Amino acid sequence: MYASDCRKWDTVTPGRPSSMRVVLSLEGNIGAGKSSLLRLLACAPGIRTVDEPLDTWRGGADGRPNLLNMFYADPTRWAFTFQTAAFLSRAEGAKSALRSALAKGSEASCRTWVLERSVQSDKQCFATNCRKTGLFTEAEWCVYNDYHTWLVNEHEDLRIDGAVYLRAQPSTCMARLRKRGRPEEASVPVDYLEQLHSRHEEWLIHEGCEVDPDSGSLEGACVASQRSVSSDGIPVLILDCDPDFASNDERKESMLASIRDFADSLPPRSS
Protein backbone atom coordinates (compact mmCIF):
# COMPACT_ATOMS: atom_id res chain seq x y z
CA MET A 1 0.00 0.00 0.00
CA TYR A 2 2.80 2.40 0.94
CA ALA A 3 5.60 0.83 -1.11
CA SER A 4 6.26 3.96 -3.15
CA ASP A 5 6.43 6.05 0.04
CA CYS A 6 8.79 3.60 1.74
CA ARG A 7 11.32 3.58 -1.07
CA LYS A 8 11.96 7.28 -0.43
CA TRP A 9 13.77 6.29 2.77
CA ASP A 10 15.81 3.44 1.27
CA THR A 11 18.96 5.43 0.49
CA VAL A 12 21.52 6.36 3.13
CA THR A 13 21.96 10.11 3.45
CA PRO A 14 25.27 11.02 1.75
CA GLY A 15 28.03 11.63 4.28
CA ARG A 16 26.08 10.18 7.22
CA PRO A 17 27.57 6.99 8.74
CA SER A 18 25.06 4.18 9.20
CA SER A 19 26.08 4.02 12.87
CA MET A 20 24.63 7.49 13.49
CA ARG A 21 20.97 7.99 14.32
CA VAL A 22 18.41 10.75 14.78
CA VAL A 23 15.51 10.45 17.22
CA LEU A 24 12.27 12.23 16.35
CA SER A 25 8.93 12.31 18.11
CA LEU A 26 5.47 12.78 16.68
CA GLU A 27 3.74 15.37 18.83
CA GLY A 28 0.20 16.67 18.79
CA ASN A 29 -3.20 16.69 20.38
CA ILE A 30 -5.37 13.65 20.98
CA GLY A 31 -6.82 12.76 17.57
CA ALA A 32 -4.31 14.78 15.54
CA GLY A 33 -3.25 11.74 13.49
CA LYS A 34 -0.09 10.52 15.23
CA SER A 35 -0.96 6.81 15.16
CA SER A 36 -1.89 6.96 11.47
CA LEU A 37 1.35 8.69 10.56
CA LEU A 38 3.40 6.32 12.73
CA ARG A 39 1.92 3.32 10.88
CA LEU A 40 2.95 4.92 7.62
CA LEU A 41 6.49 5.53 8.84
CA ALA A 42 6.77 2.01 10.27
CA CYS A 43 6.85 0.50 6.78
CA ALA A 44 9.83 2.56 5.69
CA PRO A 45 13.31 0.99 5.54
CA GLY A 46 15.76 2.61 7.91
CA ILE A 47 13.00 3.75 10.27
CA ARG A 48 12.33 2.35 13.73
CA THR A 49 9.05 3.40 15.34
CA VAL A 50 7.99 3.19 18.99
CA ASP A 51 4.27 3.23 19.76
CA GLU A 52 2.69 5.01 22.67
CA PRO A 53 2.08 2.45 25.48
CA LEU A 54 -1.70 2.75 25.22
CA ASP A 55 -2.34 -0.90 26.11
CA THR A 56 -0.39 -0.48 29.35
CA TRP A 57 -2.54 2.48 30.35
CA ARG A 58 -5.72 0.57 29.53
CA GLY A 59 -4.82 -2.35 31.81
CA GLY A 60 -5.18 -5.92 30.65
CA ALA A 61 -5.40 -9.58 31.46
CA ASP A 62 -2.91 -9.29 34.33
CA GLY A 63 -5.52 -7.43 36.35
CA ARG A 64 -3.96 -3.99 36.09
CA PRO A 65 -6.49 -1.15 36.31
CA ASN A 66 -7.47 0.96 33.30
CA LEU A 67 -5.68 4.12 34.37
CA LEU A 68 -6.67 5.97 31.21
CA ASN A 69 -10.35 5.42 31.92
CA MET A 70 -9.89 6.34 35.58
CA PHE A 71 -8.19 9.60 34.62
CA TYR A 72 -10.86 10.63 32.12
CA ALA A 73 -13.66 9.66 34.54
CA ASP A 74 -12.20 11.52 37.54
CA PRO A 75 -9.22 13.67 36.53
CA THR A 76 -9.01 15.49 39.85
CA ARG A 77 -8.47 12.22 41.72
CA TRP A 78 -6.27 10.40 39.19
CA ALA A 79 -4.28 13.07 37.31
CA PHE A 80 -1.03 12.63 39.25
CA THR A 81 -1.27 8.82 39.23
CA PHE A 82 -1.97 8.62 35.52
CA GLN A 83 0.55 11.22 34.36
CA THR A 84 3.30 9.62 36.45
CA ALA A 85 2.44 6.17 35.09
CA ALA A 86 2.28 7.53 31.54
CA PHE A 87 5.70 9.13 31.85
CA LEU A 88 7.31 6.02 33.32
CA SER A 89 5.77 3.62 30.81
CA ARG A 90 6.77 5.87 27.91
CA ALA A 91 10.37 6.03 29.15
CA GLU A 92 10.42 2.27 29.68
CA GLY A 93 9.04 1.61 26.20
CA ALA A 94 11.66 3.76 24.49
CA LYS A 95 14.50 2.24 26.51
CA SER A 96 13.23 -1.29 25.90
CA ALA A 97 13.03 -0.73 22.12
CA LEU A 98 16.59 0.56 22.06
CA ARG A 99 17.94 -2.32 24.15
CA SER A 100 16.15 -4.84 21.94
CA ALA A 101 17.58 -3.32 18.77
CA LEU A 102 21.09 -3.28 20.23
CA ALA A 103 20.79 -6.91 21.31
CA LYS A 104 19.73 -7.94 17.81
CA GLY A 105 22.44 -5.84 16.19
CA SER A 106 19.81 -3.99 14.18
CA GLU A 107 20.08 -0.56 15.78
CA ALA A 108 22.70 0.69 13.35
CA SER A 109 20.45 -0.03 10.38
CA CYS A 110 17.75 2.25 11.80
CA ARG A 111 19.05 5.68 10.92
CA THR A 112 15.89 7.44 12.12
CA TRP A 113 13.88 6.55 15.21
CA VAL A 114 10.38 7.95 15.54
CA LEU A 115 8.55 7.93 18.87
CA GLU A 116 4.83 8.43 19.30
CA ARG A 117 5.15 11.37 21.69
CA SER A 118 8.13 11.83 24.00
CA VAL A 119 8.95 12.21 27.67
CA GLN A 120 9.38 15.90 26.88
CA SER A 121 5.75 16.29 25.81
CA ASP A 122 4.63 14.34 28.88
CA LYS A 123 5.96 17.22 30.96
CA GLN A 124 5.59 20.22 28.63
CA CYS A 125 2.00 19.48 27.57
CA PHE A 126 0.20 17.01 29.81
CA ALA A 127 1.74 17.49 33.25
CA THR A 128 2.01 21.24 32.72
CA ASN A 129 -1.66 21.33 31.78
CA CYS A 130 -2.51 19.48 34.98
CA ARG A 131 -0.61 22.11 36.91
CA LYS A 132 -2.17 25.05 35.08
CA THR A 133 -5.71 23.72 35.50
CA GLY A 134 -5.36 22.70 39.15
CA LEU A 135 -5.37 18.94 38.61
CA PHE A 136 -1.90 18.81 40.19
CA THR A 137 -1.28 20.31 43.59
CA GLU A 138 1.96 22.25 43.86
CA ALA A 139 3.41 19.38 45.88
CA GLU A 140 2.50 16.87 43.16
CA TRP A 141 4.04 19.10 40.50
CA CYS A 142 7.28 19.35 42.48
CA VAL A 143 7.48 15.55 42.87
CA TYR A 144 6.71 14.97 39.18
CA ASN A 145 9.11 17.66 38.00
CA ASP A 146 11.99 16.46 40.19
CA TYR A 147 11.55 12.85 39.08
CA HIS A 148 11.20 13.81 35.41
CA THR A 149 14.33 15.98 35.53
CA TRP A 150 16.37 13.28 37.24
CA LEU A 151 15.29 10.49 34.89
CA VAL A 152 15.91 12.46 31.70
CA ASN A 153 19.31 13.61 32.95
CA GLU A 154 20.25 10.05 33.87
CA HIS A 155 19.07 8.65 30.53
CA GLU A 156 20.24 11.03 27.82
CA ASP A 157 19.00 8.68 25.08
CA LEU A 158 15.43 9.58 26.09
CA ARG A 159 15.98 13.08 24.71
CA ILE A 160 14.76 13.76 21.19
CA ASP A 161 16.70 15.48 18.40
CA GLY A 162 13.61 16.94 16.77
CA ALA A 163 9.82 17.06 17.10
CA VAL A 164 7.27 16.67 14.31
CA TYR A 165 4.20 18.66 15.36
CA LEU A 166 0.96 17.35 13.85
CA ARG A 167 -0.97 20.58 14.20
CA ALA A 168 -4.76 20.31 14.14
CA GLN A 169 -7.50 22.43 15.60
CA PRO A 170 -9.38 21.04 18.64
CA SER A 171 -12.60 20.73 16.63
CA THR A 172 -10.82 18.51 14.08
CA CYS A 173 -9.36 16.39 16.86
CA MET A 174 -12.74 16.02 18.53
CA ALA A 175 -14.34 14.80 15.30
CA ARG A 176 -11.60 12.20 14.81
CA LEU A 177 -11.75 11.16 18.43
CA ARG A 178 -15.48 10.52 18.18
CA LYS A 179 -15.02 8.66 14.91
CA ARG A 180 -12.46 6.18 16.26
CA GLY A 181 -14.64 5.48 19.28
CA ARG A 182 -12.26 4.45 22.03
CA PRO A 183 -14.48 3.76 25.07
CA GLU A 184 -12.22 5.68 27.45
CA GLU A 185 -12.45 8.82 25.32
CA ALA A 186 -16.25 9.01 25.26
CA SER A 187 -16.26 11.53 28.11
CA VAL A 188 -13.39 13.72 26.89
CA PRO A 189 -14.71 17.30 26.66
CA VAL A 190 -13.66 19.69 23.91
CA ASP A 191 -12.29 22.13 26.47
CA TYR A 192 -9.65 19.54 27.44
CA LEU A 193 -8.57 19.34 23.80
CA GLU A 194 -8.47 23.14 23.68
CA GLN A 195 -6.24 23.17 26.77
CA LEU A 196 -3.88 20.62 25.26
CA HIS A 197 -3.81 22.56 22.00
CA SER A 198 -2.68 25.63 23.92
CA ARG A 199 0.05 23.66 25.71
CA HIS A 200 1.37 22.28 22.41
CA GLU A 201 1.37 25.76 20.86
CA GLU A 202 3.21 27.23 23.85
CA TRP A 203 5.84 24.52 23.69
CA LEU A 204 6.33 23.90 19.96
CA ILE A 205 5.56 27.18 18.19
CA HIS A 206 7.96 29.27 20.19
CA GLU A 207 10.28 30.87 17.66
CA GLY A 208 10.33 31.40 13.90
CA CYS A 209 6.65 31.88 13.10
CA GLU A 210 3.43 33.55 14.12
CA VAL A 211 0.01 31.95 14.24
CA ASP A 212 -3.23 33.50 13.11
CA PRO A 213 -5.59 32.70 16.02
CA ASP A 214 -8.65 32.90 13.77
CA SER A 215 -7.65 30.68 10.86
CA GLY A 216 -5.01 28.64 12.64
CA SER A 217 -2.75 28.96 9.62
CA LEU A 218 1.00 29.37 9.85
CA GLU A 219 2.26 32.77 8.75
CA GLY A 220 5.59 34.33 7.90
CA ALA A 221 8.64 32.14 7.38
CA CYS A 222 6.77 29.02 8.42
CA VAL A 223 4.61 29.04 5.29
CA ALA A 224 7.64 27.89 3.32
CA SER A 225 9.79 26.13 5.89
CA GLN A 226 7.24 24.90 8.44
CA ARG A 227 10.01 25.04 11.02
CA SER A 228 10.11 26.34 14.55
CA VAL A 229 12.09 25.90 17.76
CA SER A 230 10.42 24.71 20.95
CA SER A 231 10.56 26.61 24.22
CA ASP A 232 13.25 24.17 25.42
CA GLY A 233 15.34 24.46 22.24
CA ILE A 234 14.22 21.44 20.20
CA PRO A 235 13.97 21.84 16.39
CA VAL A 236 10.36 21.46 15.26
CA LEU A 237 8.75 20.53 11.94
CA ILE A 238 5.14 21.71 11.78
CA LEU A 239 2.67 19.74 9.66
CA ASP A 240 -0.85 21.00 9.00
CA CYS A 241 -3.02 18.01 9.92
CA ASP A 242 -6.46 19.59 9.74
CA PRO A 243 -6.90 18.15 6.22
CA ASP A 244 -7.17 14.36 6.17
CA PHE A 245 -4.01 12.61 5.00
CA ALA A 246 -4.77 8.95 5.73
CA SER A 247 -6.67 8.52 2.46
CA ASN A 248 -4.70 11.05 0.38
CA ASP A 249 -1.63 9.52 -1.26
CA GLU A 250 -0.29 12.85 -2.51
CA ARG A 251 -0.49 14.37 0.96
CA LYS A 252 1.13 11.29 2.52
CA GLU A 253 4.05 11.52 0.11
CA SER A 254 4.47 15.21 0.87
CA MET A 255 4.47 14.58 4.62
CA LEU A 256 6.99 11.75 4.29
CA ALA A 257 9.28 13.93 2.20
CA SER A 258 9.06 16.75 4.75
CA ILE A 259 9.91 14.41 7.62
CA ARG A 260 12.79 12.87 5.67
CA ASP A 261 14.26 16.29 4.89
CA PHE A 262 13.79 17.37 8.51
CA ALA A 263 15.57 14.27 9.84
CA ASP A 264 18.42 14.76 7.38
CA SER A 265 18.87 18.36 8.54
CA LEU A 266 19.48 17.37 12.16
CA PRO A 267 22.91 16.50 13.56
CA PRO A 268 22.95 12.75 14.28
CA ARG A 269 24.06 11.19 17.53
CA SER A 270 26.37 8.19 17.92
CA SER A 271 24.54 4.91 18.41
mmCIF file of C-alpha atoms in Angstrom:
data_model
loop_
_atom_site.group_PDB
_atom_site.id
_atom_site.type_symbol
_atom_site.label_atom_id
_atom_site.label_comp_id
_atom_site.label_asym_id
_atom_site.label_seq_id
_atom_site.Cartn_x
_atom_site.Cartn_y
_atom_site.Cartn_z
ATOM 1 C CA MET A 1 0.000 0.000 0.000
ATOM 2 C CA TYR A 2 2.802 2.404 0.937
ATOM 3 C CA ALA A 3 5.601 0.831 -1.108
ATOM 4 C CA SER A 4 6.262 3.955 -3.151
ATOM 5 C CA ASP A 5 6.432 6.047 0.036
ATOM 6 C CA CYS A 6 8.790 3.597 1.742
ATOM 7 C CA ARG A 7 11.324 3.585 -1.066
ATOM 8 C CA LYS A 8 11.962 7.276 -0.429
ATOM 9 C CA TRP A 9 13.769 6.286 2.766
ATOM 10 C CA ASP A 10 15.810 3.445 1.275
ATOM 11 C CA THR A 11 18.958 5.428 0.495
ATOM 12 C CA VAL A 12 21.522 6.363 3.134
ATOM 13 C CA THR A 13 21.959 10.109 3.445
ATOM 14 C CA PRO A 14 25.268 11.018 1.747
ATOM 15 C CA GLY A 15 28.027 11.628 4.275
ATOM 16 C CA ARG A 16 26.082 10.181 7.222
ATOM 17 C CA PRO A 17 27.575 6.994 8.738
ATOM 18 C CA SER A 18 25.064 4.182 9.196
ATOM 19 C CA SER A 19 26.081 4.020 12.872
ATOM 20 C CA MET A 20 24.631 7.488 13.491
ATOM 21 C CA ARG A 21 20.974 7.994 14.315
ATOM 22 C CA VAL A 22 18.412 10.750 14.780
ATOM 23 C CA VAL A 23 15.515 10.445 17.221
ATOM 24 C CA LEU A 24 12.267 12.226 16.346
ATOM 25 C CA SER A 25 8.932 12.310 18.111
ATOM 26 C CA LEU A 26 5.465 12.776 16.680
ATOM 27 C CA GLU A 27 3.738 15.369 18.830
ATOM 28 C CA GLY A 28 0.204 16.669 18.785
ATOM 29 C CA ASN A 29 -3.200 16.694 20.385
ATOM 30 C CA ILE A 30 -5.372 13.646 20.978
ATOM 31 C CA GLY A 31 -6.818 12.756 17.574
ATOM 32 C CA ALA A 32 -4.308 14.778 15.540
ATOM 33 C CA GLY A 33 -3.245 11.736 13.487
ATOM 34 C CA LYS A 34 -0.087 10.523 15.234
ATOM 35 C CA SER A 35 -0.957 6.814 15.162
ATOM 36 C CA SER A 36 -1.895 6.959 11.474
ATOM 37 C CA LEU A 37 1.353 8.692 10.560
ATOM 38 C CA LEU A 38 3.398 6.317 12.729
ATOM 39 C CA ARG A 39 1.916 3.317 10.885
ATOM 40 C CA LEU A 40 2.949 4.916 7.616
ATOM 41 C CA LEU A 41 6.489 5.534 8.844
ATOM 42 C CA ALA A 42 6.774 2.012 10.275
ATOM 43 C CA CYS A 43 6.855 0.500 6.779
ATOM 44 C CA ALA A 44 9.835 2.558 5.695
ATOM 45 C CA PRO A 45 13.307 0.986 5.542
ATOM 46 C CA GLY A 46 15.764 2.605 7.913
ATOM 47 C CA ILE A 47 13.004 3.748 10.274
ATOM 48 C CA ARG A 48 12.331 2.350 13.726
ATOM 49 C CA THR A 49 9.053 3.399 15.345
ATOM 50 C CA VAL A 50 7.993 3.189 18.990
ATOM 51 C CA ASP A 51 4.272 3.225 19.757
ATOM 52 C CA GLU A 52 2.692 5.015 22.669
ATOM 53 C CA PRO A 53 2.077 2.452 25.481
ATOM 54 C CA LEU A 54 -1.697 2.753 25.220
ATOM 55 C CA ASP A 55 -2.340 -0.899 26.111
ATOM 56 C CA THR A 56 -0.393 -0.484 29.347
ATOM 57 C CA TRP A 57 -2.536 2.478 30.351
ATOM 58 C CA ARG A 58 -5.720 0.574 29.529
ATOM 59 C CA GLY A 59 -4.818 -2.350 31.808
ATOM 60 C CA GLY A 60 -5.179 -5.923 30.653
ATOM 61 C CA ALA A 61 -5.399 -9.582 31.457
ATOM 62 C CA ASP A 62 -2.912 -9.294 34.332
ATOM 63 C CA GLY A 63 -5.518 -7.426 36.354
ATOM 64 C CA ARG A 64 -3.959 -3.985 36.088
ATOM 65 C CA PRO A 65 -6.486 -1.145 36.305
ATOM 66 C CA ASN A 66 -7.472 0.960 33.300
ATOM 67 C CA LEU A 67 -5.678 4.123 34.371
ATOM 68 C CA LEU A 68 -6.668 5.967 31.207
ATOM 69 C CA ASN A 69 -10.347 5.424 31.918
ATOM 70 C CA MET A 70 -9.888 6.342 35.580
ATOM 71 C CA PHE A 71 -8.189 9.601 34.620
ATOM 72 C CA TYR A 72 -10.864 10.627 32.123
ATOM 73 C CA ALA A 73 -13.661 9.660 34.543
ATOM 74 C CA ASP A 74 -12.200 11.515 37.540
ATOM 75 C CA PRO A 75 -9.222 13.673 36.527
ATOM 76 C CA THR A 76 -9.010 15.490 39.855
ATOM 77 C CA ARG A 77 -8.469 12.219 41.715
ATOM 78 C CA TRP A 78 -6.265 10.401 39.195
ATOM 79 C CA ALA A 79 -4.275 13.065 37.309
ATOM 80 C CA PHE A 80 -1.030 12.628 39.253
ATOM 81 C CA THR A 81 -1.272 8.822 39.228
ATOM 82 C CA PHE A 82 -1.967 8.619 35.516
ATOM 83 C CA GLN A 83 0.554 11.218 34.360
ATOM 84 C CA THR A 84 3.300 9.622 36.449
ATOM 85 C CA ALA A 85 2.439 6.167 35.090
ATOM 86 C CA ALA A 86 2.279 7.528 31.536
ATOM 87 C CA PHE A 87 5.697 9.131 31.845
ATOM 88 C CA LEU A 88 7.310 6.015 33.323
ATOM 89 C CA SER A 89 5.772 3.617 30.811
ATOM 90 C CA ARG A 90 6.772 5.868 27.908
ATOM 91 C CA ALA A 91 10.367 6.028 29.146
ATOM 92 C CA GLU A 92 10.422 2.269 29.680
ATOM 93 C CA GLY A 93 9.039 1.606 26.197
ATOM 94 C CA ALA A 94 11.657 3.755 24.489
ATOM 95 C CA LYS A 95 14.503 2.242 26.506
ATOM 96 C CA SER A 96 13.229 -1.286 25.900
ATOM 97 C CA ALA A 97 13.026 -0.730 22.124
ATOM 98 C CA LEU A 98 16.594 0.561 22.057
ATOM 99 C CA ARG A 99 17.940 -2.321 24.145
ATOM 100 C CA SER A 100 16.147 -4.841 21.942
ATOM 101 C CA ALA A 101 17.583 -3.324 18.770
ATOM 102 C CA LEU A 102 21.086 -3.277 20.230
ATOM 103 C CA ALA A 103 20.789 -6.910 21.312
ATOM 104 C CA LYS A 104 19.729 -7.938 17.810
ATOM 105 C CA GLY A 105 22.443 -5.842 16.191
ATOM 106 C CA SER A 106 19.807 -3.994 14.177
ATOM 107 C CA GLU A 107 20.083 -0.564 15.784
ATOM 108 C CA ALA A 108 22.704 0.689 13.353
ATOM 109 C CA SER A 109 20.451 -0.034 10.379
ATOM 110 C CA CYS A 110 17.749 2.250 11.795
ATOM 111 C CA ARG A 111 19.054 5.678 10.925
ATOM 112 C CA THR A 112 15.885 7.437 12.122
ATOM 113 C CA TRP A 113 13.885 6.546 15.205
ATOM 114 C CA VAL A 114 10.377 7.950 15.536
ATOM 115 C CA LEU A 115 8.553 7.929 18.868
ATOM 116 C CA GLU A 116 4.829 8.431 19.300
ATOM 117 C CA ARG A 117 5.150 11.373 21.685
ATOM 118 C CA SER A 118 8.132 11.826 23.998
ATOM 119 C CA VAL A 119 8.949 12.212 27.671
ATOM 120 C CA GLN A 120 9.381 15.903 26.882
ATOM 121 C CA SER A 121 5.745 16.286 25.814
ATOM 122 C CA ASP A 122 4.629 14.342 28.881
ATOM 123 C CA LYS A 123 5.957 17.219 30.955
ATOM 124 C CA GLN A 124 5.589 20.217 28.631
ATOM 125 C CA CYS A 125 1.999 19.478 27.575
ATOM 126 C CA PHE A 126 0.195 17.005 29.809
ATOM 127 C CA ALA A 127 1.740 17.487 33.254
ATOM 128 C CA THR A 128 2.012 21.235 32.717
ATOM 129 C CA ASN A 129 -1.661 21.328 31.777
ATOM 130 C CA CYS A 130 -2.511 19.481 34.980
ATOM 131 C CA ARG A 131 -0.606 22.109 36.913
ATOM 132 C CA LYS A 132 -2.169 25.050 35.078
ATOM 133 C CA THR A 133 -5.713 23.720 35.504
ATOM 134 C CA GLY A 134 -5.357 22.702 39.149
ATOM 135 C CA LEU A 135 -5.368 18.937 38.607
ATOM 136 C CA PHE A 136 -1.901 18.814 40.194
ATOM 137 C CA THR A 137 -1.285 20.306 43.589
ATOM 138 C CA GLU A 138 1.960 22.246 43.856
ATOM 139 C CA ALA A 139 3.409 19.378 45.881
ATOM 140 C CA GLU A 140 2.495 16.871 43.164
ATOM 141 C CA TRP A 141 4.041 19.098 40.501
ATOM 142 C CA CYS A 142 7.279 19.346 42.482
ATOM 143 C CA VAL A 143 7.476 15.553 42.870
ATOM 144 C CA TYR A 144 6.709 14.973 39.183
ATOM 145 C CA ASN A 145 9.113 17.665 37.997
ATOM 146 C CA ASP A 146 11.987 16.460 40.189
ATOM 147 C CA TYR A 147 11.552 12.846 39.080
ATOM 148 C CA HIS A 148 11.204 13.809 35.414
ATOM 149 C CA THR A 149 14.328 15.980 35.526
ATOM 150 C CA TRP A 150 16.375 13.281 37.245
ATOM 151 C CA LEU A 151 15.291 10.492 34.890
ATOM 152 C CA VAL A 152 15.913 12.463 31.700
ATOM 153 C CA ASN A 153 19.312 13.614 32.947
ATOM 154 C CA GLU A 154 20.254 10.045 33.871
ATOM 155 C CA HIS A 155 19.073 8.650 30.535
ATOM 156 C CA GLU A 156 20.240 11.025 27.821
ATOM 157 C CA ASP A 157 19.001 8.680 25.081
ATOM 158 C CA LEU A 158 15.432 9.583 26.086
ATOM 159 C CA ARG A 159 15.976 13.080 24.712
ATOM 160 C CA ILE A 160 14.758 13.763 21.187
ATOM 161 C CA ASP A 161 16.700 15.482 18.401
ATOM 162 C CA GLY A 162 13.609 16.939 16.769
ATOM 163 C CA ALA A 163 9.824 17.063 17.098
ATOM 164 C CA VAL A 164 7.271 16.672 14.308
ATOM 165 C CA TYR A 165 4.203 18.655 15.361
ATOM 166 C CA LEU A 166 0.963 17.352 13.853
ATOM 167 C CA ARG A 167 -0.971 20.579 14.199
ATOM 168 C CA ALA A 168 -4.756 20.310 14.143
ATOM 169 C CA GLN A 169 -7.502 22.429 15.602
ATOM 170 C CA PRO A 170 -9.376 21.040 18.641
ATOM 171 C CA SER A 171 -12.601 20.730 16.629
ATOM 172 C CA THR A 172 -10.822 18.514 14.083
ATOM 173 C CA CYS A 173 -9.360 16.387 16.860
ATOM 174 C CA MET A 174 -12.737 16.015 18.534
ATOM 175 C CA ALA A 175 -14.342 14.803 15.297
ATOM 176 C CA ARG A 176 -11.603 12.201 14.807
ATOM 177 C CA LEU A 177 -11.747 11.158 18.433
ATOM 178 C CA ARG A 178 -15.483 10.525 18.181
ATOM 179 C CA LYS A 179 -15.022 8.659 14.914
ATOM 180 C CA ARG A 180 -12.462 6.182 16.256
ATOM 181 C CA GLY A 181 -14.642 5.483 19.279
ATOM 182 C CA ARG A 182 -12.257 4.446 22.029
ATOM 183 C CA PRO A 183 -14.479 3.760 25.067
ATOM 184 C CA GLU A 184 -12.215 5.685 27.452
ATOM 185 C CA GLU A 185 -12.450 8.816 25.318
ATOM 186 C CA ALA A 186 -16.248 9.011 25.264
ATOM 187 C CA SER A 187 -16.256 11.529 28.113
ATOM 188 C CA VAL A 188 -13.387 13.721 26.887
ATOM 189 C CA PRO A 189 -14.708 17.304 26.655
ATOM 190 C CA VAL A 190 -13.663 19.690 23.913
ATOM 191 C CA ASP A 191 -12.286 22.132 26.474
ATOM 192 C CA TYR A 192 -9.652 19.538 27.441
ATOM 193 C CA LEU A 193 -8.573 19.337 23.796
ATOM 194 C CA GLU A 194 -8.473 23.142 23.683
ATOM 195 C CA GLN A 195 -6.238 23.171 26.768
ATOM 196 C CA LEU A 196 -3.877 20.616 25.259
ATOM 197 C CA HIS A 197 -3.806 22.557 21.998
ATOM 198 C CA SER A 198 -2.675 25.627 23.920
ATOM 199 C CA ARG A 199 0.054 23.656 25.714
ATOM 200 C CA HIS A 200 1.372 22.284 22.412
ATOM 201 C CA GLU A 201 1.367 25.760 20.864
ATOM 202 C CA GLU A 202 3.208 27.226 23.845
ATOM 203 C CA TRP A 203 5.845 24.523 23.686
ATOM 204 C CA LEU A 204 6.334 23.896 19.957
ATOM 205 C CA ILE A 205 5.558 27.176 18.194
ATOM 206 C CA HIS A 206 7.958 29.274 20.188
ATOM 207 C CA GLU A 207 10.282 30.875 17.658
ATOM 208 C CA GLY A 208 10.328 31.404 13.901
ATOM 209 C CA CYS A 209 6.652 31.876 13.103
ATOM 210 C CA GLU A 210 3.433 33.547 14.120
ATOM 211 C CA VAL A 211 0.005 31.949 14.239
ATOM 212 C CA ASP A 212 -3.229 33.499 13.109
ATOM 213 C CA PRO A 213 -5.589 32.702 16.021
ATOM 214 C CA ASP A 214 -8.649 32.904 13.770
ATOM 215 C CA SER A 215 -7.647 30.677 10.864
ATOM 216 C CA GLY A 216 -5.011 28.641 12.644
ATOM 217 C CA SER A 217 -2.752 28.963 9.617
ATOM 218 C CA LEU A 218 1.003 29.371 9.851
ATOM 219 C CA GLU A 219 2.265 32.772 8.752
ATOM 220 C CA GLY A 220 5.591 34.325 7.899
ATOM 221 C CA ALA A 221 8.636 32.138 7.382
ATOM 222 C CA CYS A 222 6.768 29.016 8.418
ATOM 223 C CA VAL A 223 4.615 29.037 5.292
ATOM 224 C CA ALA A 224 7.642 27.889 3.316
ATOM 225 C CA SER A 225 9.788 26.127 5.890
ATOM 226 C CA GLN A 226 7.236 24.898 8.439
ATOM 227 C CA ARG A 227 10.006 25.036 11.023
ATOM 228 C CA SER A 228 10.113 26.335 14.549
ATOM 229 C CA VAL A 229 12.094 25.898 17.759
ATOM 230 C CA SER A 230 10.422 24.711 20.947
ATOM 231 C CA SER A 231 10.560 26.612 24.220
ATOM 232 C CA ASP A 232 13.254 24.169 25.418
ATOM 233 C CA GLY A 233 15.343 24.461 22.243
ATOM 234 C CA ILE A 234 14.215 21.439 20.203
ATOM 235 C CA PRO A 235 13.972 21.840 16.392
ATOM 236 C CA VAL A 236 10.362 21.457 15.258
ATOM 237 C CA LEU A 237 8.746 20.525 11.940
ATOM 238 C CA ILE A 238 5.136 21.713 11.778
ATOM 239 C CA LEU A 239 2.668 19.741 9.659
ATOM 240 C CA ASP A 240 -0.851 20.999 9.000
ATOM 241 C CA CYS A 241 -3.022 18.015 9.920
ATOM 242 C CA ASP A 242 -6.459 19.586 9.739
ATOM 243 C CA PRO A 243 -6.896 18.152 6.217
ATOM 244 C CA ASP A 244 -7.174 14.357 6.168
ATOM 245 C CA PHE A 245 -4.011 12.613 4.999
ATOM 246 C CA ALA A 246 -4.766 8.951 5.733
ATOM 247 C CA SER A 247 -6.669 8.522 2.459
ATOM 248 C CA ASN A 248 -4.704 11.047 0.383
ATOM 249 C CA ASP A 249 -1.634 9.521 -1.255
ATOM 250 C CA GLU A 250 -0.292 12.851 -2.511
ATOM 251 C CA ARG A 251 -0.491 14.370 0.957
ATOM 252 C CA LYS A 252 1.134 11.295 2.520
ATOM 253 C CA GLU A 253 4.050 11.516 0.109
ATOM 254 C CA SER A 254 4.466 15.210 0.873
ATOM 255 C CA MET A 255 4.472 14.576 4.623
ATOM 256 C CA LEU A 256 6.994 11.753 4.294
ATOM 257 C CA ALA A 257 9.279 13.931 2.201
ATOM 258 C CA SER A 258 9.062 16.749 4.748
ATOM 259 C CA ILE A 259 9.912 14.413 7.624
ATOM 260 C CA ARG A 260 12.795 12.868 5.671
ATOM 261 C CA ASP A 261 14.256 16.287 4.895
ATOM 262 C CA PHE A 262 13.792 17.370 8.509
ATOM 263 C CA ALA A 263 15.567 14.267 9.837
ATOM 264 C CA ASP A 264 18.418 14.762 7.383
ATOM 265 C CA SER A 265 18.866 18.360 8.540
ATOM 266 C CA LEU A 266 19.482 17.371 12.162
ATOM 267 C CA PRO A 267 22.910 16.500 13.557
ATOM 268 C CA PRO A 268 22.949 12.754 14.276
ATOM 269 C CA ARG A 269 24.056 11.193 17.525
ATOM 270 C CA SER A 270 26.372 8.191 17.921
ATOM 271 C CA SER A 271 24.535 4.907 18.410
#
